[in-house]
């Protein structure tokens, strides 16, 4: 990525109320460092947390804080400002602003500008975690997404209140990276990417199953990043509670055999397959028709091996670029490299799991390995890692010596 990924982009930064408003000052500076020209609009609530002068100094432009500011209107009318903007970013976006945007309400300067401008909109939500989780907010966010509004975050983790969970504003550098991804080159345009994600559940009886701790977040981040980079993306997901990334076709499955069938159906039409699912290696030899009862004795379950989906794809004559994951608890790199060779993959992303890293975490750390090469990706959020992984895949595919379907 260039050092100025937002060079010459005219960004209207809307700041709404909330304790996270102070972070918008740092964000303004970072947007300018990234090359953007930034004009700031504060909502009435935002002015209770931060002052216009801070933003004026940081943006180098007068700051607007209301529709009825005659001097500001005389300098640049709000319709002119709406036309000036090539991108509108609202950070932090409160639950209230999100609700007003979703319903097309224009009762202050910021929401009026959003309706009056043709510029694409991105919002970085920040609110109390219960407000974020509320069905009303989730429905409003889904409505915005369906209109191609980019939703950056929120992050999980500690908040101003003594609670923890999603709702926190992304860090300014993450918001800039998110915007850069929206504006950046789209190296996967015209390509079809297939991603498997999440765990599989192998039923024992009608109420019990063998599963694993995969959250699906890494695979969903890859699907989202691939769509952001211009690919047509098909996501085969095991049972997870995650929203479908914008522009991605999602197919839900439960067990390894269903996942195999769904993947195999897509393989002839795909250019890149990223197997991020944590597929159960074994399943019960038989699924009991009724709930198993206690017998007072030990229970022995017979397990049968599941198909190895990624190995089956990699063994095909006509195959896409095949990338797999290796989640290991020890000797990570050595194990991953032998898996790369044994399964015949083009690339493997190795990570250490256990003790709170990998599966359930927001962040991850990956080592990418391929025949004769290696790249260490430093700890970062999963979306940022997904972009780096796809950039590496695009670079490896571009190598002329490779015999992949082009
Ligand atoms: O052998 P292991 O399960 O560690 O390999 C992990 C890689 O293989 C992942 O990319 C995973 O999606 C894939 N895999 C698969 N089918 C299986 C087991 C693993 O596609 N049955």
XYZ file of C-alpha atoms and ligand atoms in Angstrom:
427
model
C 0.000 0.000 0.000
C 1.303 3.473 -0.817
C 2.103 5.830 2.045
C -0.716 8.129 0.883
C -3.536 5.714 0.093
C -6.133 8.503 0.168
C -4.162 11.016 -1.916
C -6.315 13.983 -3.000
C -9.536 12.380 -1.816
C -12.006 14.989 -0.557
C -13.469 13.563 2.636
C -16.295 15.048 4.616
C -15.796 13.798 8.161
C -18.949 13.801 10.250
C -18.423 13.562 13.986
C -21.388 12.623 16.128
C -21.790 12.671 19.881
C -20.201 10.215 22.262
C -17.082 9.862 24.297
C -15.260 8.420 21.265
C -15.579 11.844 19.561
C -12.161 12.758 20.922
C -10.635 10.078 18.696
C -11.947 11.912 15.641
C -9.244 14.537 16.197
C -6.510 11.940 15.756
C -8.488 10.503 12.841
C -8.538 13.899 11.106
C -4.765 14.081 11.369
C -4.330 10.549 10.067
C -6.681 11.132 7.139
C -4.618 14.145 6.164
C -1.401 12.164 6.580
C -2.934 9.638 4.188
C -3.274 12.416 1.626
C -6.947 13.342 2.043
C -8.421 16.825 2.072
C -10.754 16.832 5.093
C -13.676 19.057 6.049
C -15.347 18.393 9.370
C -18.992 18.638 10.375
C -19.886 18.230 14.036
C -23.342 17.287 15.254
C -24.779 19.316 18.115
C -24.032 16.458 20.500
C -20.442 16.172 19.277
C -19.759 19.780 20.263
C -20.427 18.780 23.882
C -17.430 16.450 23.730
C -15.010 18.248 21.391
C -14.605 21.790 20.169
C -14.674 23.003 16.545
C -11.346 24.801 16.946
C -9.469 21.526 17.378
C -10.826 20.264 14.090
C -10.298 23.561 12.356
C -6.631 23.475 13.266
C -6.242 19.824 12.262
C -8.215 19.955 9.012
C -7.098 23.400 7.864
C -10.731 24.249 7.010
C -13.501 26.028 8.887
C -15.646 23.554 10.772
C -19.427 23.382 10.421
C -21.562 22.609 13.419
C -25.080 23.509 12.310
C -27.357 24.267 9.384
C -28.063 27.813 10.476
C -24.554 29.224 10.656
C -24.861 32.214 8.304
C -21.150 32.975 8.055
C -20.339 29.374 7.204
C -23.188 29.164 4.681
C -21.887 32.305 3.013
C -18.365 30.798 2.727
C -19.569 27.457 1.381
C -23.248 26.561 1.227
C -24.171 23.146 2.513
C -25.251 21.961 -0.926
C -21.858 23.013 -2.240
C -20.254 21.091 0.612
C -22.321 18.028 -0.290
C -21.021 18.307 -3.863
C -17.465 18.935 -2.714
C -17.315 15.606 -0.854
C -16.045 12.566 -2.723
C -16.534 10.398 0.350
C -18.471 10.934 3.552
C -17.113 9.277 6.664
C -18.986 9.433 9.958
C -16.739 8.559 12.890
C -17.865 8.049 15.538
C -21.340 7.211 14.305
C -23.753 7.068 17.238
C -26.791 4.781 17.368
C -28.910 7.894 16.834
C -27.098 9.025 13.687
C -27.206 5.485 12.293
C -30.956 5.364 12.922
C -31.540 8.740 11.284
C -29.427 7.796 8.249
C -31.228 4.469 7.888
C -34.570 6.236 7.778
C -33.560 9.140 5.596
C -34.160 11.736 8.305
C -32.428 15.046 7.613
C -32.921 17.120 10.735
C -29.427 18.537 11.121
C -26.513 19.544 8.922
C -24.764 16.166 8.855
C -27.804 14.073 7.972
C -28.899 16.699 5.433
C -25.491 16.499 3.764
C -25.705 12.718 3.654
C -29.020 12.893 1.796
C -27.901 15.709 -0.468
C -24.602 14.133 -1.502
C -23.950 11.452 -4.081
C -20.670 10.551 -2.352
C -20.381 7.030 -0.952
C -20.889 6.841 2.779
C -18.857 5.005 5.411
C -19.735 4.863 9.091
C -17.580 3.804 12.032
C -20.049 3.019 14.825
C -19.283 3.678 18.480
C -21.757 3.142 21.262
C -22.574 1.219 24.377
C -22.476 -2.495 23.613
C -26.136 -3.023 24.451
C -27.121 -0.208 22.122
C -25.034 -1.842 19.388
C -26.570 -5.258 20.029
C -30.127 -3.880 20.135
C -32.353 -5.258 17.398
C -33.237 -1.711 16.291
C -29.590 -0.753 15.770
C -28.806 -4.040 14.045
C -31.772 -3.578 11.694
C -30.643 -0.017 10.930
C -27.087 -1.154 10.233
C -28.375 -3.950 7.968
C -30.448 -1.369 6.095
C -27.402 0.848 5.594
C -25.308 -2.112 4.440
C -27.979 -3.066 1.925
C -27.545 0.427 0.474
C -23.793 -0.160 0.156
C -22.861 1.984 3.119
C -19.492 0.708 4.385
C -19.614 -0.143 8.070
C -16.162 0.003 9.646
C -16.136 -1.821 12.979
C -17.073 -1.550 15.756
C -14.295 -3.231 17.668
C -14.773 -5.389 20.717
C -12.930 -4.963 23.993
C -13.083 -2.590 26.933
C -15.308 0.485 26.726
C -15.748 3.650 28.742
C -18.231 1.730 30.888
C -17.211 -1.228 33.028
C -18.326 -3.664 30.350
C -16.695 -5.326 27.413
C -18.023 -6.220 23.961
C -18.501 -4.853 20.458
C -19.327 -1.164 20.307
C -15.938 0.517 20.577
C -14.789 2.844 17.794
C -12.043 1.328 15.663
C -8.650 2.919 16.181
C -8.044 5.850 13.798
C -5.386 3.924 11.862
C -7.850 1.061 11.356
C -10.483 3.454 10.019
C -7.952 4.913 7.596
C -6.984 1.385 6.501
C -10.665 0.525 6.041
C -11.207 3.573 3.846
C -8.024 2.856 1.934
C -9.319 -0.651 1.230
C -12.511 0.829 -0.192
C -10.516 3.176 -2.408
C -7.510 1.056 -3.010
C -6.665 -0.962 -6.062
C -8.978 -3.882 -6.663
C -6.462 -6.563 -7.658
C -9.061 -9.344 -7.557
C -11.488 -7.730 -10.017
C -12.876 -10.369 -12.365
C -11.783 -13.260 -10.150
C -14.027 -15.691 -8.318
C -12.974 -16.498 -4.790
C -14.361 -19.373 -2.749
C -13.900 -19.297 1.025
C -14.771 -21.956 3.591
C -15.205 -20.672 7.134
C -16.227 -21.587 10.643
C -16.396 -24.913 12.414
C -18.319 -28.024 11.420
C -20.762 -29.790 13.717
C -20.804 -33.554 13.528
C -24.007 -34.863 15.024
C -23.945 -37.646 17.603
C -27.700 -37.711 18.169
C -30.516 -35.174 17.673
C -29.185 -32.895 20.441
C -25.433 -33.479 20.661
C -22.579 -32.918 18.303
C -18.798 -32.788 18.048
C -17.696 -29.261 17.226
C -14.718 -26.966 17.733
C -13.907 -23.443 18.858
C -13.622 -21.798 15.451
C -15.597 -18.516 15.449
C -15.528 -18.159 11.656
C -14.143 -14.614 11.976
C -10.969 -15.202 9.982
C -12.854 -16.808 7.080
C -15.513 -14.091 7.105
C -12.789 -11.438 7.118
C -11.204 -13.109 4.077
C -14.546 -13.165 2.274
C -15.073 -9.487 3.055
C -11.549 -8.502 2.050
C -11.847 -10.442 -1.222
C -15.094 -8.621 -2.012
C -13.429 -5.294 -1.131
C -10.626 -6.185 -3.548
C -13.135 -6.659 -6.338
C -13.677 -10.451 -6.397
C -16.982 -12.266 -6.762
C -17.049 -14.178 -3.496
C -18.844 -17.376 -2.479
C -18.633 -18.198 1.219
C -19.415 -21.677 2.535
C -19.965 -21.271 6.268
C -20.289 -23.776 9.076
C -22.579 -22.864 11.986
C -21.539 -19.375 13.159
C -23.256 -16.228 14.372
C -21.764 -13.684 12.026
C -23.351 -11.264 9.562
C -22.713 -11.898 5.868
C -20.180 -9.401 4.508
C -21.562 -6.986 1.908
C -21.566 -8.343 -1.628
C -20.755 -11.917 -0.593
C -22.885 -14.945 -1.549
C -23.200 -17.142 1.524
C -24.126 -20.801 1.790
C -24.633 -22.273 5.259
C -23.757 -25.876 5.987
C -23.551 -27.928 9.165
C -21.141 -30.805 8.793
C -17.967 -31.676 6.902
C -19.668 -33.721 4.218
C -22.117 -30.921 3.437
C -19.203 -28.487 3.356
C -17.323 -30.770 0.977
C -20.306 -31.010 -1.369
C -20.899 -27.248 -1.324
C -17.197 -26.547 -1.993
C -16.901 -29.133 -4.771
C -19.898 -27.653 -6.561
C -18.166 -24.280 -6.669
C -14.637 -25.389 -7.498
C -15.055 -25.608 -11.302
C -16.117 -21.934 -11.299
C -13.494 -20.546 -8.956
C -10.027 -19.054 -9.368
C -8.935 -19.007 -5.731
C -10.012 -21.285 -2.898
C -9.173 -20.246 0.656
C -9.949 -23.040 3.113
C -10.293 -21.217 6.405
C -12.837 -23.602 7.912
C -11.918 -25.714 10.905
C -13.312 -28.908 9.479
C -13.901 -31.705 11.963
C -11.483 -34.528 11.133
C -13.867 -37.174 12.446
C -17.602 -37.757 12.698
C -19.592 -40.368 14.582
C -19.865 -43.513 12.443
C -23.604 -43.454 13.070
C -25.951 -40.662 14.104
C -28.359 -42.019 16.729
C -31.973 -41.461 15.750
C -32.925 -40.709 19.366
C -31.193 -38.958 22.223
C -28.610 -41.299 23.752
C -29.475 -42.334 27.303
C -27.118 -42.767 30.212
C -26.347 -46.413 30.871
C -24.172 -46.171 33.977
C -21.246 -47.480 31.914
C -18.611 -45.836 29.783
C -19.794 -44.855 26.319
C -17.604 -45.631 23.331
C -18.299 -43.626 20.193
C -16.927 -44.967 16.959
C -15.613 -42.179 14.747
C -15.067 -42.219 10.993
C -12.669 -39.915 9.189
C -14.172 -36.999 7.286
C -13.124 -36.090 3.755
C -10.184 -33.678 3.634
C -11.774 -30.972 1.526
C -8.750 -28.813 0.783
C -6.573 -31.844 -0.056
C -9.252 -33.124 -2.415
C -9.382 -29.781 -4.197
C -5.593 -29.555 -4.382
C -5.397 -33.064 -5.891
C -7.596 -32.126 -8.838
C -6.052 -31.775 -12.258
C -7.785 -28.496 -13.039
C -7.638 -26.578 -9.849
C -7.788 -23.044 -8.570
C -5.078 -21.471 -6.443
C -5.472 -23.343 -3.168
C -4.697 -21.760 0.203
C -5.186 -23.530 3.511
C -4.761 -22.766 7.184
C -2.782 -24.582 9.811
C -3.921 -23.916 13.349
C -1.317 -25.456 15.580
C -0.563 -25.449 19.274
C 3.163 -26.258 18.920
C 5.986 -26.356 16.318
C 3.714 -24.155 14.241
C 5.924 -23.428 11.247
C 7.371 -26.920 10.802
C 3.948 -28.535 11.037
C 2.448 -26.012 8.647
C 5.160 -26.530 6.056
C 4.720 -30.278 6.118
C 0.949 -29.766 5.763
C 1.564 -27.480 2.774
C 3.502 -30.262 1.078
C 1.347 -33.200 2.175
C -1.886 -31.570 1.040
C -0.381 -30.127 -2.138
C -1.378 -26.535 -1.330
C -0.090 -23.391 -3.022
C 0.046 -21.481 0.251
C -0.612 -22.106 3.898
C -1.362 -19.568 6.626
C -0.049 -20.818 9.931
C -1.141 -19.564 13.306
C -0.751 -20.580 16.900
C -4.002 -21.392 18.661
C -4.901 -21.947 22.277
C -4.554 -19.715 25.340
C -6.873 -17.105 23.891
C -5.095 -16.616 20.574
C -6.356 -17.596 17.151
C -9.846 -19.053 17.163
C -11.872 -16.795 19.435
C -9.753 -13.672 19.227
C -10.352 -10.418 17.318
C -6.703 -10.229 16.372
C -4.470 -12.828 14.883
C -0.895 -13.310 13.776
C -0.108 -15.350 10.662
C 2.925 -16.836 8.986
C 2.375 -17.342 5.268
C 4.350 -20.203 3.761
C 4.631 -21.320 0.169
C 7.075 -23.365 -1.829
C 10.355 -21.509 -1.419
C 8.917 -18.524 0.419
C 7.649 -17.110 3.669
C 6.062 -13.904 4.963
C 5.434 -13.074 8.595
C 2.299 -10.974 9.146
C 2.465 -9.100 12.421
C -0.413 -9.193 14.909
C -3.342 -7.216 13.539
C -7.101 -7.397 13.292
C -8.358 -10.212 11.108
C -9.590 -7.952 8.282
C -6.196 -6.310 7.876
C -4.544 -9.749 7.853
C -7.080 -10.986 5.310
C -6.114 -8.142 2.955
C -2.406 -8.982 3.290
C -3.103 -12.680 2.701
C -5.064 -11.938 -0.483
C -2.372 -9.550 -1.711
C 0.164 -12.350 -1.302
C -2.106 -14.790 -3.123
C -2.561 -12.303 -5.982
C 1.215 -11.872 -6.209
C 1.864 -15.639 -6.229
C -0.820 -16.215 -8.859
C 0.790 -13.583 -11.048
C 4.037 -15.579 -11.177
C 4.286 -16.904 -14.749
C 5.758 -20.267 -13.748
C 2.608 -21.283 -11.886
C 0.264 -23.610 -13.714
C -2.991 -22.350 -12.212
C -6.079 -21.658 -14.161
C -5.813 -18.000 -15.158
O -5.055 -31.047 8.744
P -5.636 -29.776 9.272
O -7.064 -29.907 9.714
O -4.802 -29.088 10.297
O -5.605 -28.807 8.006
C -6.118 -27.536 8.064
C -6.471 -27.072 6.674
O -7.141 -28.104 5.968
C -7.446 -25.934 6.719
O -7.228 -25.147 5.580
C -8.798 -26.622 6.661
O -9.812 -25.781 6.125
C -8.498 -27.773 5.738
N -9.266 -28.990 6.018
C -10.223 -29.415 5.127
N -10.914 -30.577 5.338
C -10.666 -31.313 6.444
C -9.698 -30.901 7.364
C -9.017 -29.721 7.123
O -10.453 -28.730 4.112
N -11.348 -32.421 6.647
